[in-house]
Amino acid sequence: AALLAGRAALKCGAGKVYVGLLEASLVVDPLQPELMLRTADSVLRMPDLGALAIGPGLGDSADAAEYLDWALE
């Protein structure tokens, strides 16, 4: 779901799209290699995010809740 959200952002004209993943299982998206896949914490540490979408594929684990709290601060 996170990859689908990132792909949709690219299709809508977003310039740089970072996809933060809870598990760094992918290095590159084979369908949209211009997506920049990172860990969720590295995306949340970026200083100049213009927009942030949280939720697609997040799940309900303790880590997911922690990242959501961090993003909402």
Short mmCIF file of C-alpha atoms in Angstrom, two decimals:
data_model
loop_
_atom_site.label_atom_id
_atom_site.label_comp_id
_atom_site.label_asym_id
_atom_site.label_seq_id
_atom_site.Cartn_x
_atom_site.Cartn_y
_atom_site.Cartn_z
CA ALA A 1 0.00 0.00 0.00
CA ALA A 2 2.88 2.39 0.73
CA LEU A 3 4.31 1.82 -2.74
CA LEU A 4 0.89 2.43 -4.32
CA ALA A 5 0.60 5.73 -2.43
CA GLY A 6 4.07 6.75 -3.56
CA ARG A 7 3.32 5.82 -7.16
CA ALA A 8 0.10 7.83 -7.02
CA ALA A 9 2.00 10.87 -5.72
CA LEU A 10 4.38 10.63 -8.69
CA LYS A 11 1.46 10.34 -11.12
CA CYS A 12 -0.08 13.46 -9.58
CA GLY A 13 3.07 15.45 -10.26
CA ALA A 14 4.97 15.39 -6.97
CA GLY A 15 8.63 16.14 -7.55
CA LYS A 16 10.55 14.04 -5.03
CA VAL A 17 8.69 11.18 -3.40
CA TYR A 18 10.19 9.32 -0.48
CA VAL A 19 8.45 6.17 0.72
CA GLY A 20 9.16 5.33 4.35
CA LEU A 21 8.92 1.62 5.03
CA LEU A 22 8.69 -0.04 8.44
CA GLU A 23 10.77 -2.90 7.10
CA ALA A 24 13.48 -2.10 4.58
CA SER A 25 12.68 -5.13 2.44
CA LEU A 26 12.97 -3.29 -0.88
CA VAL A 27 15.80 -1.17 -2.22
CA VAL A 28 14.05 -0.08 -5.40
CA ASP A 29 10.51 -0.20 -6.72
CA PRO A 30 10.75 -2.15 -10.00
CA LEU A 31 7.73 -0.33 -11.47
CA GLN A 32 8.71 3.22 -10.39
CA PRO A 33 12.48 3.27 -9.82
CA GLU A 34 12.33 7.05 -9.26
CA LEU A 35 10.60 6.46 -5.91
CA MET A 36 13.12 6.88 -3.12
CA LEU A 37 12.61 4.03 -0.67
CA ARG A 38 13.86 4.63 2.86
CA THR A 39 13.17 3.46 6.37
CA ALA A 40 10.31 5.25 8.10
CA ASP A 41 12.59 6.85 10.69
CA SER A 42 14.94 8.26 8.05
CA VAL A 43 12.00 9.89 6.24
CA LEU A 44 10.65 11.35 9.49
CA ARG A 45 14.08 12.86 10.22
CA MET A 46 14.18 14.76 6.92
CA PRO A 47 14.22 18.50 7.64
CA ASP A 48 12.30 19.87 4.65
CA LEU A 49 9.29 17.68 3.97
CA GLY A 50 6.65 19.55 1.99
CA ALA A 51 3.91 17.02 2.73
CA LEU A 52 3.55 13.76 4.61
CA ALA A 53 1.03 10.96 4.08
CA ILE A 54 0.78 8.43 6.88
CA GLY A 55 -1.30 5.34 6.92
CA PRO A 56 -1.15 3.37 3.68
CA GLY A 57 0.15 -0.04 4.72
CA LEU A 58 1.04 1.12 8.23
CA GLY A 59 -0.68 -1.67 10.10
CA ASP A 60 -1.29 -1.70 13.84
CA SER A 61 2.02 -2.82 15.34
CA ALA A 62 3.69 -1.04 18.25
CA ASP A 63 6.31 0.35 15.83
CA ALA A 64 3.57 1.72 13.58
CA ALA A 65 1.93 3.50 16.53
CA GLU A 66 5.28 4.95 17.59
CA TYR A 67 5.99 6.32 14.08
CA LEU A 68 2.50 7.78 13.87
CA ASP A 69 2.97 9.58 17.21
CA TRP A 70 6.37 10.84 16.05
CA ALA A 71 4.93 12.15 12.78
CA LEU A 72 2.08 13.96 14.52
CA GLU A 73 4.41 15.87 16.86
#
